[in-house]
Coordinates of C-alpha atoms and ligand atoms in Angstrom, one line a residue:
X22 CA -10.2 -8.7 -107.3
X23 CA -12.5 -5.8 -106.3
X24 CA -15.8 -6.4 -104.7
X25 CA -18.6 -8.3 -106.5
X26 CA -16.4 -10.0 -109.0
X27 CA -15.9 -6.7 -110.9
X28 CA -12.7 -6.0 -112.7
X29 CA -10.8 -2.8 -112.6
X30 CA -10.5 -3.1 -116.4
X31 CA -12.0 -5.0 -119.2
X32 CA -10.1 -5.0 -122.5
X33 CA -11.9 -6.0 -125.7
X34 CA -9.5 -7.7 -128.1
X35 CA -6.3 -9.7 -127.9
X36 CA -4.3 -8.3 -130.7
X37 CA -1.2 -6.1 -130.4
X38 CA -3.3 -3.5 -128.4
X39 CA -5.1 -5.8 -126.1
X40 CA -2.1 -7.9 -125.2
X41 CA 0.0 -4.8 -124.3
X42 CA -2.9 -3.2 -122.4
X43 CA -3.2 -6.3 -120.3
X44 CA 0.5 -6.4 -119.5
X45 CA 0.8 -2.7 -118.8
X46 CA -2.3 -2.4 -116.6
X47 CA -2.0 -5.7 -114.8
X48 CA 1.7 -6.1 -114.4
X49 CA 2.9 -2.6 -114.2
X50 CA -0.1 -0.9 -112.6
X51 CA -1.4 -3.8 -110.5
X52 CA -5.0 -3.6 -111.7
X53 CA -7.3 -6.6 -112.2
X54 CA -7.7 -6.9 -115.9
X55 CA -9.6 -9.4 -118.1
X56 CA -9.4 -9.5 -121.9
X57 CA -12.3 -10.7 -123.9
X58 CA -11.5 -11.9 -127.4
X59 CA -13.9 -13.1 -130.0
X60 CA -11.5 -15.4 -131.8
X61 CA -10.2 -18.7 -130.5
X62 CA -6.7 -17.4 -130.4
X63 CA -4.7 -14.3 -129.8
X64 CA -3.4 -12.1 -132.7
X65 CA -6.2 -9.7 -133.6
X66 CA -5.9 -8.7 -137.2
X67 CA -3.4 -11.5 -137.7
X68 CA -5.7 -14.1 -136.4
X69 CA -8.2 -13.4 -139.1
X70 CA -6.0 -12.3 -142.1
X71 CA -4.7 -15.7 -143.3
X72 CA -5.3 -15.1 -147.0
X73 CA -2.6 -16.2 -149.5
X74 CA 0.2 -13.7 -149.4
X75 CA -0.9 -12.0 -146.2
X76 CA 2.1 -10.1 -144.9
X77 CA 2.8 -6.9 -143.0
X78 CA 3.9 -3.9 -145.0
X79 CA 5.9 -2.6 -142.1
X80 CA 9.4 -4.0 -141.8
X81 CA 9.6 -6.7 -139.2
X82 CA 12.1 -5.1 -136.9
X83 CA 9.7 -2.2 -136.5
X84 CA 6.5 -4.2 -136.4
X85 CA 6.8 -5.5 -132.9
X86 CA 6.8 -4.4 -129.3
X87 CA 9.5 -2.0 -128.5
X88 CA 8.7 -1.4 -124.8
X89 CA 10.7 -4.3 -123.6
X90 CA 14.4 -4.7 -124.2
X91 CA 14.2 -8.4 -123.5
X92 CA 11.4 -9.1 -125.9
X93 CA 13.3 -7.0 -128.5
X94 CA 16.5 -9.1 -128.1
X95 CA 14.9 -12.5 -127.7
X96 CA 12.7 -12.6 -130.8
X97 CA 14.3 -13.1 -134.2
X98 CA 12.4 -12.1 -137.3
X99 CA 13.3 -14.2 -140.4
X100 CA 12.1 -11.9 -143.3
X101 CA 12.2 -8.2 -144.1
X102 CA 8.4 -8.2 -144.0
X103 CA 6.8 -10.7 -141.6
X104 CA 4.2 -13.1 -143.0
X105 CA 0.9 -13.7 -141.1
X106 CA 2.1 -17.0 -139.6
X107 CA 5.2 -15.4 -138.2
X108 CA 3.3 -12.5 -136.7
X109 CA 0.9 -15.0 -135.0
X110 CA 3.8 -17.0 -133.7
X111 CA 5.3 -13.8 -132.3
X112 CA 2.1 -12.6 -130.6
X113 CA 1.6 -16.1 -129.1
X114 CA 5.1 -16.1 -127.9
X115 CA 4.6 -12.7 -126.3
X116 CA 1.4 -14.0 -124.7
X117 CA 3.3 -16.9 -123.1
X118 CA 6.4 -14.9 -122.3
X119 CA 4.4 -12.3 -120.3
X120 CA 2.1 -14.9 -118.9
X121 CA -0.9 -13.2 -120.4
X122 CA -3.2 -16.1 -121.2
X123 CA -4.5 -16.6 -117.7
X124 CA -6.4 -13.3 -118.0
X125 CA -7.6 -13.7 -121.6
X126 CA -11.0 -15.3 -122.3
X127 CA -11.0 -16.5 -125.9
X128 CA -14.2 -17.2 -127.9
X129 CA -16.1 -14.3 -126.2
X130 CA -17.6 -11.9 -128.7
X131 CA -18.8 -8.7 -127.0
X132 CA -22.3 -7.9 -128.2
X133 CA -23.1 -5.0 -125.9
X134 CA -21.5 -2.7 -123.3
X135 CA -23.5 -0.3 -121.3
X136 CA -22.3 2.4 -118.8
X137 CA -24.1 2.0 -115.5
X138 CA -23.9 5.5 -114.0
X139 CA -25.3 4.5 -110.6
X140 CA -22.8 1.7 -110.1
X141 CA -20.0 3.5 -111.9
X142 CA -19.3 0.4 -114.0
X143 CA -19.3 -0.8 -117.6
X144 CA -21.6 -3.8 -117.9
X145 CA -20.5 -6.0 -120.8
X146 CA -22.4 -8.9 -122.4
X147 CA -20.9 -11.5 -124.7
X148 CA -22.6 -13.6 -127.4
X149 CA -21.7 -16.6 -125.3
X150 CA -24.1 -15.3 -122.6
X151 CA -21.5 -14.1 -120.1
X152 CA -21.9 -10.9 -118.1
X153 CA -18.9 -8.8 -117.0
X154 CA -18.5 -5.6 -115.1
X155 CA -15.6 -3.3 -114.9
X156 CA -14.7 0.3 -113.9
X157 CA -12.8 0.9 -117.1
X158 CA -13.4 -0.4 -120.6
X159 CA -10.7 -0.5 -123.2
X160 CA -11.7 -1.1 -126.7
X161 CA -8.6 -2.7 -128.3
X162 CA -10.6 -3.9 -131.3
X163 CA -8.3 -2.7 -134.1
X164 CA -9.0 -0.4 -137.0
X165 CA -9.6 -3.0 -139.7
X166 CA -11.5 -5.8 -138.1
X167 CA -15.0 -5.4 -139.5
X168 CA -15.0 -7.0 -143.0
X169 CA -16.8 -5.2 -145.8
X170 CA -18.6 -7.5 -148.2
X171 CA -20.4 -5.4 -150.8
X172 CA -24.0 -6.1 -151.4
X173 CA -23.8 -7.4 -154.9
X174 CA -27.0 -8.8 -156.3
X175 CA -27.1 -12.6 -156.6
X176 CA -24.2 -13.2 -154.1
X177 CA -26.3 -15.8 -152.2
X178 CA -27.0 -17.7 -155.4
X179 CA -23.3 -18.4 -156.1
X180 CA -22.7 -22.2 -156.0
X181 CA -18.9 -22.0 -155.5
X182 CA -16.9 -21.0 -152.4
X183 CA -17.0 -17.4 -151.1
X184 CA -14.3 -16.0 -148.8
X185 CA -13.4 -12.5 -147.5
X186 CA -9.7 -12.1 -147.0
X187 CA -10.2 -10.6 -143.6
X188 CA -12.1 -13.6 -142.4
X189 CA -10.1 -16.2 -144.1
X190 CA -11.0 -19.8 -143.0
X191 CA -8.4 -21.3 -140.7
X192 CA -8.3 -24.5 -142.8
X193 CA -7.7 -22.4 -145.9
X194 CA -9.5 -22.4 -149.2
X195 CA -8.7 -24.9 -151.9
X196 CA -7.4 -22.9 -154.9
X197 CA -5.3 -25.4 -156.8
X198 CA -6.9 -26.2 -160.2
X199 CA -9.8 -23.8 -159.5
X200 CA -11.1 -20.8 -161.3
X201 CA -10.8 -18.0 -158.8
X202 CA -12.3 -14.5 -159.0
X203 CA -10.7 -11.8 -156.9
X204 CA -12.7 -8.6 -156.2
X205 CA -10.6 -5.7 -154.9
X206 CA -7.2 -4.3 -155.6
X207 CA -6.3 -2.5 -152.4
X208 CA -3.2 -3.6 -150.4
X209 CA -4.8 -7.0 -149.8
X210 CA -5.8 -7.8 -153.3
X211 CA -2.4 -6.7 -154.5
X212 CA -0.7 -9.1 -152.0
X213 CA -3.1 -12.0 -152.8
X214 CA -3.2 -11.9 -156.6
X215 CA 0.3 -13.2 -157.3
X216 CA 0.1 -16.0 -154.8
X217 CA -3.4 -17.1 -156.0
X218 CA -2.3 -16.9 -159.6
X219 CA 0.4 -19.4 -158.9
X220 CA -2.0 -21.9 -157.4
X221 CA -5.2 -21.4 -159.3
X222 CA -6.1 -22.8 -162.8
X223 CA -7.2 -19.3 -163.6
X224 CA -7.4 -16.0 -161.8
X225 CA -9.8 -13.2 -162.8
X226 CA -9.1 -9.9 -161.0
X227 CA -12.1 -7.6 -160.9
X228 CA -10.7 -4.1 -160.5
X229 CA -12.7 -1.0 -159.7
X230 CA -9.9 1.4 -159.1
X231 CA -6.3 0.9 -160.4
X232 CA -3.8 1.3 -157.6
X233 CA -0.2 2.4 -157.4
X234 CA 2.1 -0.2 -155.9
X235 CA 5.8 -0.4 -155.3
X236 CA 7.8 -3.7 -155.0
X237 CA 8.3 -4.8 -151.4
X238 CA 11.5 -6.6 -152.2
X239 CA 10.9 -9.0 -149.4
X240 CA 13.8 -11.3 -148.5
X241 CA 15.2 -13.3 -145.7
X242 CA 17.1 -11.2 -143.1
X243 CA 20.8 -11.7 -142.9
X244 CA 22.4 -12.6 -139.6
X245 CA 24.3 -9.3 -139.8
X246 CA 21.1 -7.3 -140.0
X247 CA 19.5 -9.2 -137.2
X248 CA 22.6 -8.5 -135.1
X249 CA 22.4 -4.9 -136.0
X250 CA 18.8 -4.7 -134.9
X251 CA 19.5 -6.4 -131.6
X252 CA 22.3 -4.0 -130.8
X253 CA 20.6 -0.8 -132.0
X254 CA 17.2 -0.7 -130.4
X255 CA 17.7 2.8 -129.0
X256 CA 18.6 4.3 -132.3
X257 CA 15.9 2.5 -134.2
X258 CA 13.3 3.7 -131.7
X259 CA 14.6 7.2 -131.8
X260 CA 14.0 7.3 -135.6
X261 CA 10.6 5.6 -135.3
X262 CA 9.5 8.1 -132.7
X263 CA 10.7 11.0 -134.6
X264 CA 9.1 10.3 -138.0
X265 CA 5.5 11.2 -138.9
X266 CA 4.6 7.6 -139.7
X267 CA 6.4 5.7 -137.0
X268 CA 8.5 3.8 -139.5
X269 CA 12.2 3.3 -139.1
X270 CA 13.2 5.6 -141.9
X271 CA 12.9 9.4 -142.4
X272 CA 11.9 11.2 -145.5
X273 CA 14.8 12.9 -147.5
X274 CA 14.8 16.5 -146.5
X275 CA 14.4 17.8 -150.0
X276 CA 11.6 18.7 -152.3
X277 CA 11.0 16.6 -155.4
X278 CA 10.9 19.9 -157.3
X279 CA 14.3 21.1 -156.1
X280 CA 16.3 18.5 -158.0
X281 CA 17.1 18.2 -161.6
X282 CA 14.9 15.6 -163.5
X283 CA 17.8 13.2 -164.0
X284 CA 18.8 13.2 -160.4
X285 CA 15.1 12.8 -159.3
X286 CA 14.8 9.9 -161.7
X287 CA 17.9 8.3 -160.2
X288 CA 16.6 8.7 -156.7
X289 CA 13.2 7.1 -157.6
X290 CA 15.0 4.3 -159.3
X291 CA 17.1 3.7 -156.2
X292 CA 14.0 3.8 -154.0
X293 CA 12.2 1.4 -156.4
X294 CA 15.2 -1.0 -156.2
X295 CA 15.2 -0.8 -152.4
X296 CA 11.5 -1.3 -152.3
X297 CA 8.9 -0.9 -149.6
X298 CA 7.0 2.0 -148.0
X299 CA 10.2 4.0 -148.1
X300 CA 9.4 5.0 -151.6
X301 CA 7.0 7.5 -150.2
X302 CA 9.9 9.0 -148.3
X303 CA 12.0 9.7 -151.4
X304 CA 11.2 13.4 -151.0
X305 CA 9.6 15.2 -148.1
X306 CA 6.7 16.7 -150.1
X307 CA 5.3 13.7 -151.9
X308 CA 2.2 13.8 -149.8
X309 CA 1.8 17.5 -149.5
X310 CA 2.5 19.1 -152.9
X311 CA 0.6 17.9 -155.9
X312 CA 3.4 18.9 -158.4
X313 CA 5.9 17.0 -156.3
X314 CA 3.6 14.0 -156.1
X315 CA 3.1 14.0 -159.8
X316 CA 6.7 13.2 -160.2
X317 CA 6.3 10.1 -158.1
X318 CA 3.0 9.1 -159.6
X319 CA 4.4 9.4 -163.1
X320 CA 7.4 7.3 -162.2
X321 CA 5.2 4.5 -161.0
X322 CA 2.9 4.8 -164.0
X323 CA 5.9 4.4 -166.3
X324 CA 7.0 1.3 -164.3
X325 CA 3.6 -0.3 -164.7
X326 CA 3.8 0.3 -168.5
X327 CA 7.3 -1.2 -168.5
X328 CA 6.3 -4.3 -166.5
X329 CA 3.0 -5.2 -168.1
X330 CA 3.5 -6.6 -171.6
X331 CA 0.0 -6.0 -173.0
X332 CA -0.5 -2.3 -173.5
X333 CA -4.3 -2.5 -173.0
X334 CA -3.9 -4.3 -169.7
X335 CA -1.2 -1.8 -168.7
X336 CA -3.5 1.1 -169.5
X337 CA -6.3 -0.4 -167.3
X338 CA -3.9 -1.0 -164.4
X339 CA -2.6 2.6 -164.5
X340 CA -4.0 4.8 -161.8
X341 CA -5.1 8.2 -162.9
X342 CA -7.9 9.3 -160.4
X343 CA -5.8 9.9 -157.3
X344 CA -2.3 10.9 -156.4
X345 CA 0.2 8.2 -155.2
X346 CA -0.1 7.5 -151.5
X347 CA -3.4 9.5 -151.1
X348 CA -4.8 6.1 -150.6
X349 CA -2.9 3.6 -148.4
X350 CA 0.0 2.8 -150.7
X351 CA 0.4 -1.0 -151.2
X352 CA 3.7 -2.8 -151.6
X353 CA 3.8 -6.0 -153.6
X354 CA 5.7 -9.1 -154.6
X355 CA 5.1 -9.4 -158.3
X356 CA 1.7 -7.8 -158.6
X357 CA 2.0 -6.1 -162.0
X358 CA 4.0 -9.1 -163.3
X359 CA 1.1 -11.3 -162.5
X360 CA -0.9 -9.8 -165.4
X361 CA 1.7 -11.2 -167.8
X362 CA 0.7 -14.8 -166.9
X363 CA -1.5 -16.7 -169.3
X364 CA -3.8 -17.8 -166.5
X365 CA -4.7 -14.2 -165.3
X366 CA -7.4 -11.9 -166.7
X367 CA -8.1 -8.4 -165.6
X368 CA -11.6 -7.1 -165.7
X369 CA -11.9 -3.3 -165.5
X370 CA -15.1 -2.7 -163.7
X371 CA -15.2 1.0 -164.7
X372 CA -15.6 -0.1 -168.3
X373 CA -17.3 -3.4 -167.7
X374 CA -19.2 -3.2 -164.4
X375 CA -20.6 -6.2 -162.5
X376 CA -24.2 -6.7 -163.2
X377 CA -24.8 -9.6 -160.8
X378 CA -23.3 -12.7 -159.3
X379 CA -24.8 -15.8 -160.8
X380 CA -24.7 -19.4 -159.5
X381 CA -21.8 -20.0 -161.9
X382 CA -19.7 -16.9 -161.4
X383 CA -19.7 -13.1 -161.9
X384 CA -21.6 -11.5 -164.8
X385 CA -20.3 -8.2 -166.0
X386 CA -21.7 -6.2 -168.8
X387 CA -19.6 -8.1 -171.3
X388 CA -20.6 -11.6 -170.2
X389 CA -20.3 -14.2 -167.5
X390 CA -16.9 -15.1 -165.8
X391 CA -17.2 -18.7 -164.7
X392 CA -15.7 -19.2 -161.2
X393 CA -15.3 -21.9 -158.6
X394 CA -14.1 -19.6 -155.8
X395 CA -14.9 -15.9 -155.3
X396 CA -12.5 -14.0 -153.0
X397 CA -13.6 -10.6 -151.6
X398 CA -10.6 -8.4 -150.9
X399 CA -13.0 -5.5 -150.5
X400 CA -11.6 -4.1 -147.3
X401 CA -13.2 -3.1 -144.0
X402 CA -15.7 -0.8 -142.4
X403 CA -12.5 0.8 -141.1
X404 CA -11.9 2.6 -137.8
X405 CA -15.4 3.2 -136.7
X406 CA -16.9 -0.2 -137.7
X407 CA -15.2 -2.3 -135.1
X408 CA -16.2 0.1 -132.3
X409 CA -19.8 0.5 -133.5
X410 CA -20.4 -3.2 -133.6
X411 CA -19.7 -3.4 -129.9
X412 CA -23.1 -1.7 -129.3
X413 CA -21.8 0.7 -126.7
X414 CA -24.3 2.8 -124.7
X415 CA -22.8 5.6 -122.6
X416 CA -24.2 8.1 -120.2
X417 CA -28.0 8.8 -120.3
X418 CA -28.7 6.1 -122.8
X419 CA -26.6 7.7 -125.6
X420 CA -25.5 5.0 -128.1
X421 CA -22.2 5.3 -130.0
X422 CA -24.2 5.0 -133.2
X423 CA -26.2 8.2 -132.3
X424 CA -23.1 10.0 -131.0
X425 CA -21.3 9.3 -134.3
X426 CA -24.2 9.7 -136.6
X427 CA -22.3 12.4 -138.5
X428 CA -18.9 10.9 -138.1
X429 CA -16.7 10.0 -135.2
X430 CA -16.2 12.5 -132.4
X431 CA -13.4 11.8 -130.1
X432 CA -10.8 13.6 -128.0
X433 CA -7.5 12.6 -129.4
X434 CA -9.0 9.3 -130.7
X435 CA -8.7 8.1 -127.1
X436 CA -12.0 8.9 -125.5
X437 CA -15.6 9.8 -126.6
X438 CA -17.8 12.4 -124.8
X439 CA -20.7 10.8 -123.2
X440 CA -18.8 7.5 -122.6
X441 CA -17.1 7.8 -119.2
X442 CA -14.1 5.5 -118.5
X443 CA -14.0 4.2 -122.0
X444 CA -10.7 4.3 -123.9
X445 CA -10.3 3.5 -127.5
X446 CA -6.8 2.3 -128.5
X447 CA -5.9 3.8 -131.9
X448 CA -9.5 5.1 -132.3
X449 CA -10.6 7.4 -135.0
X450 CA -9.0 10.8 -134.6
X451 CA -5.6 9.3 -133.7
X452 CA -2.8 8.6 -136.2
X453 CA -3.6 4.9 -136.2
X454 CA -3.6 3.5 -139.8
X455 CA -1.4 6.3 -141.0
X456 CA 1.4 4.9 -138.9
X457 CA 3.3 1.8 -138.3
X458 CA 0.6 0.4 -135.9
X459 CA 2.7 -1.0 -133.0
X460 CA 4.2 2.5 -132.5
X461 CA 0.7 4.0 -132.3
X462 CA -0.5 1.2 -130.0
X463 CA 2.4 1.5 -127.6
X464 CA 1.9 5.2 -127.3
X465 CA -1.8 4.9 -126.6
X466 CA -1.5 2.1 -124.1
X467 CA 1.2 3.9 -122.2
X468 CA -0.8 7.1 -122.2
X469 CA -3.8 5.2 -120.7
X470 CA -1.5 3.5 -118.2
X471 CA -0.1 6.9 -117.1
X472 CA -3.6 8.4 -116.9
X473 CA -4.9 5.6 -114.7
X474 CA -1.8 5.8 -112.5
X475 CA -2.2 9.5 -112.1
X476 CA -5.9 9.3 -111.4
X477 CA -5.2 6.7 -108.7
X478 CA -2.6 9.0 -107.2
X479 CA -5.1 11.8 -107.1
X480 CA -7.9 9.7 -105.7
X481 CA -10.0 9.9 -108.9
X482 CA -11.8 7.1 -110.7
X483 CA -14.0 8.7 -113.4
X484 CA -12.8 10.3 -116.6
X485 CA -14.8 11.6 -119.5
X486 CA -13.8 13.6 -122.6
X487 CA -15.4 17.0 -122.8
X488 CA -17.6 17.7 -125.9
X489 CA -15.8 20.9 -126.7
X490 CA -12.4 19.2 -126.7
X491 CA -13.7 16.5 -129.1
X492 CA -15.2 19.2 -131.3
X493 CA -12.0 21.2 -131.4
X494 CA -10.0 18.0 -132.1
X495 CA -12.4 17.1 -134.9
X496 CA -11.6 20.4 -136.6
X497 CA -7.9 19.8 -136.0
X498 CA -8.1 16.3 -137.6
X499 CA -9.8 17.7 -140.6
X500 CA -7.3 20.6 -140.9
X501 CA -4.4 18.1 -140.7
X502 CA -5.8 16.1 -143.5
X503 CA -6.5 19.2 -145.6
X504 CA -2.8 20.1 -145.3
X505 CA -2.0 16.9 -147.3
X506 CA -3.1 15.3 -150.5
X507 CA -4.9 12.5 -148.6
X508 CA -8.4 14.0 -149.2
X509 CA -7.8 13.9 -153.0
X510 CA -8.6 10.1 -153.0
X511 CA -12.3 10.4 -153.0
X512 CA -13.0 6.7 -152.7
X513 CA -10.6 6.1 -149.8
X514 CA -11.6 4.2 -146.7
X515 CA -9.7 6.9 -144.7
X516 CA -12.8 8.9 -145.5
X517 CA -15.3 6.2 -145.0
X518 CA -16.1 6.3 -148.7
X519 CA -15.9 2.5 -149.2
X520 CA -19.0 1.8 -147.1
X521 CA -22.4 3.0 -148.5
X522 CA -24.1 5.4 -146.2
X523 CA -21.1 6.0 -144.0
X524 CA -20.4 9.7 -143.1
X525 CA -17.6 11.2 -145.2
X526 CA -15.2 12.3 -142.6
X527 CA -11.5 12.0 -142.8
X528 CA -10.9 9.8 -139.7
X529 CA -7.2 9.3 -138.9
X530 CA -5.1 12.2 -137.7
X531 CA -2.7 13.1 -140.4
X532 CA -0.5 15.5 -138.4
X533 CA 2.1 12.9 -137.8
X534 CA 2.8 10.5 -134.9
X535 CA 5.6 12.6 -133.4
X536 CA 3.4 15.7 -133.2
X537 CA 0.5 13.7 -131.9
X538 CA 2.6 12.1 -129.2
X539 CA 3.7 15.6 -128.0
X540 CA 0.1 16.8 -127.9
X541 CA -0.9 13.8 -125.8
X542 CA 1.9 14.4 -123.4
X543 CA 0.9 18.1 -123.1
X544 CA -2.7 17.1 -122.3
X545 CA -1.5 14.8 -119.6
X546 CA 1.0 17.3 -118.2
X547 CA -1.8 19.9 -117.9
X548 CA -3.8 17.5 -115.7
X549 CA -5.7 15.9 -118.5
X550 CA -6.9 18.9 -120.3
X551 CA -10.2 18.4 -122.2
X552 CA -11.3 15.7 -119.8
X553 CA -13.6 15.9 -116.8
X554 CA -12.1 13.9 -113.9
X555 CA -14.0 13.0 -110.8
X556 CA -14.1 10.8 -107.7
X557 CA -17.0 8.6 -107.1
X558 CA -18.5 7.4 -103.8
X559 CA -17.1 3.9 -104.7
X560 CA -13.7 5.1 -103.7
X561 CA -14.8 6.2 -100.2
X562 CA -16.5 2.8 -99.9
X563 CA -13.1 1.2 -100.6
X564 CA -14.0 -0.1 -104.0
X565 CA -12.7 0.6 -107.5
X566 CA -9.2 1.3 -108.6
X567 CA -8.3 3.5 -105.6
X568 CA -7.2 2.1 -103.3
X569 CA -6.4 -1.3 -104.7
X570 CA -3.8 -2.9 -102.5
X571 CA -4.4 -6.4 -103.7
X572 CA -2.6 -6.3 -107.0
X573 CA 0.9 -6.0 -108.1
X574 CA 3.9 -3.9 -107.3
X575 CA 2.6 -0.4 -108.1
X576 CA -0.7 -0.8 -106.2
X577 CA 0.4 -0.3 -102.7
Ligands
LIG24 P1 -9.1 -1.6 -149.3 O1 -7.8 -0.8 -149.3 O2 -10.3 -0.9 -148.7 O3 -9.3 -2.1 -150.7 C1 -10.6 -2.7 -151.1 C2 -10.6 -2.9 -152.6 O4 -11.9 -3.5 -152.9 C3 -10.5 -1.7 -153.4 O5 -9.8 -2.0 -154.5 C4 -11.9 -1.3 -153.7 O6 -12.1 -0.5 -154.8 C5 -12.5 -2.7 -153.9 N1 -13.9 -2.7 -153.7 C6 -14.6 -2.4 -152.6 N2 -15.9 -2.5 -152.8 C7 -16.1 -3.0 -154.1 C8 -17.1 -3.3 -154.9 N3 -18.4 -3.2 -154.5 N4 -16.9 -3.7 -156.2 C9 -15.6 -3.8 -156.6 N5 -14.6 -3.5 -155.9 C10 -14.8 -3.1 -154.7 O7 -8.9 -2.9 -148.4 P2 -7.6 -3.8 -148.2 O8 -8.1 -5.0 -147.5 O9 -7.0 -4.0 -149.5 O10 -6.7 -3.0 -147.4 C11 -7.0 -2.5 -146.1 C12 -5.9 -2.3 -145.2 O11 -5.4 -3.5 -144.6 C13 -4.6 -1.9 -145.9 O12 -4.6 -0.6 -146.3 C14 -3.6 -2.2 -144.9 O13 -3.5 -1.1 -143.9 C15 -4.0 -3.4 -144.3 P3 -12.1 1.1 -154.8 O14 -10.6 1.4 -154.6 O15 -12.9 1.4 -153.5 O16 -12.7 1.5 -156.0

């Protein structure tokens, strides 16, 4: 360990990002690394999201680490889409398999991190009263880890149980025989509703905006498919790295407007039968051309009317205010069918808004809905929220909250001007939530690893994004979004619109993972263009990451 008990690197978060950052920087680069994790277990998002029906929308064989052939071969997924328990099992297995736990400190919530310019260190404090110091700080806090509970009047007066899906109690919530209210019909509410409806005496779904959803068609994986996955890693990775969203399927290279209506309908029917996110890839222009998108949106609207027996309920469930996939497109297991059950009621909050929460339930304009349990599936203060709540202070006392007052500024979503030696894994301005997350995470961690390796080789130990690079990139992120239909969903969390007072800035980079990866490579190849790199006196004093002969194979 470097002098004074300092670490080379502190990583915040032990989800997919933090675990891989620890492995890459400790075991491949030979740095001293400690991971601080607020939860009492590893898993990140999947530690917290234990709500009924919680499941990944990426197919399991693509929702895992791909960097290691051994990990890839040894782990066997059981279902097409992995459930939360299975993903937690997987990440715990990875933590053991790579011997990561010895450098992970669980139950440590970071409350503050401050750059100490004189010492050239990040000084980090936890809620538990610990102090840490490190040359580099990696925020691996995820994009969707800051739960958003809307401030609805009377919430504190409710006498029943309240739970947010993203902070679901470990011991679960008793739903059997209860009257359950569910607020929110994003991906989470859409996954949870069918499972809650099966358990509860009654489910009332409070819907503000109707959503498109396509059947997931989840099912156990056959031995043949698993064998195919084991044997075809290279080809699967090739596709995942070539597609804009990092999924293992490519969009059909055809416009929805090029084909005859009957053929188009048949292709949508086939995609509906196959299920999953792939529906979006039925044609190449679903997310870029409004007329093309209309054909997909209309198809799903017709399906909703076919499935939902009560025409009035079907009407309320039919989205009209945004194009399909302009918001994160959910996939479901029997969502629309749930509204055919006798124990399920839909409340359309546009027509019948919530007036207040009462001790007994939720009162909307039309009357009180008596409830025993109230579930908030109301999403997250996405992308910026998890970073802002770390209370970061950079150079010259600049806080992240001040730096991002008008929206996030970041060079490539990786680094923030004014915050030296801080890296954000899948930060705002990177493709992040628009991709299959492990693909984005591996690319970021490997880029950071390469950057630190090359800095060490060049005798450098300080890196900071330049303000002009971040400004240029902000314009590029905006332009990439404008080239798609994504900004047409005015209430989308991609824009920060779900959190009152949050700046309306389109946050993830919509130019595609493949293009983004190439840009990052180019930046590195040009000697870290857009970054200011320097060598501190610490190096000459024999401290810091260069030289660091004490660790690992690459350090000598
Ligand atoms: P989302 O996608 O942000 O969905 C939240 C839902 O909650 C959405 O239907 C919102 O309606 C609704 N909402 C939010 N605030 C309120 C209030 N005040 N009243 C009523 N309804 C409200 O979060 P999810 O957890 O579903 O999904 C997040 C991501 O996790 C998902 O995309 C995957 O990547 C995994 P709105 O549409 O804003 O009118």
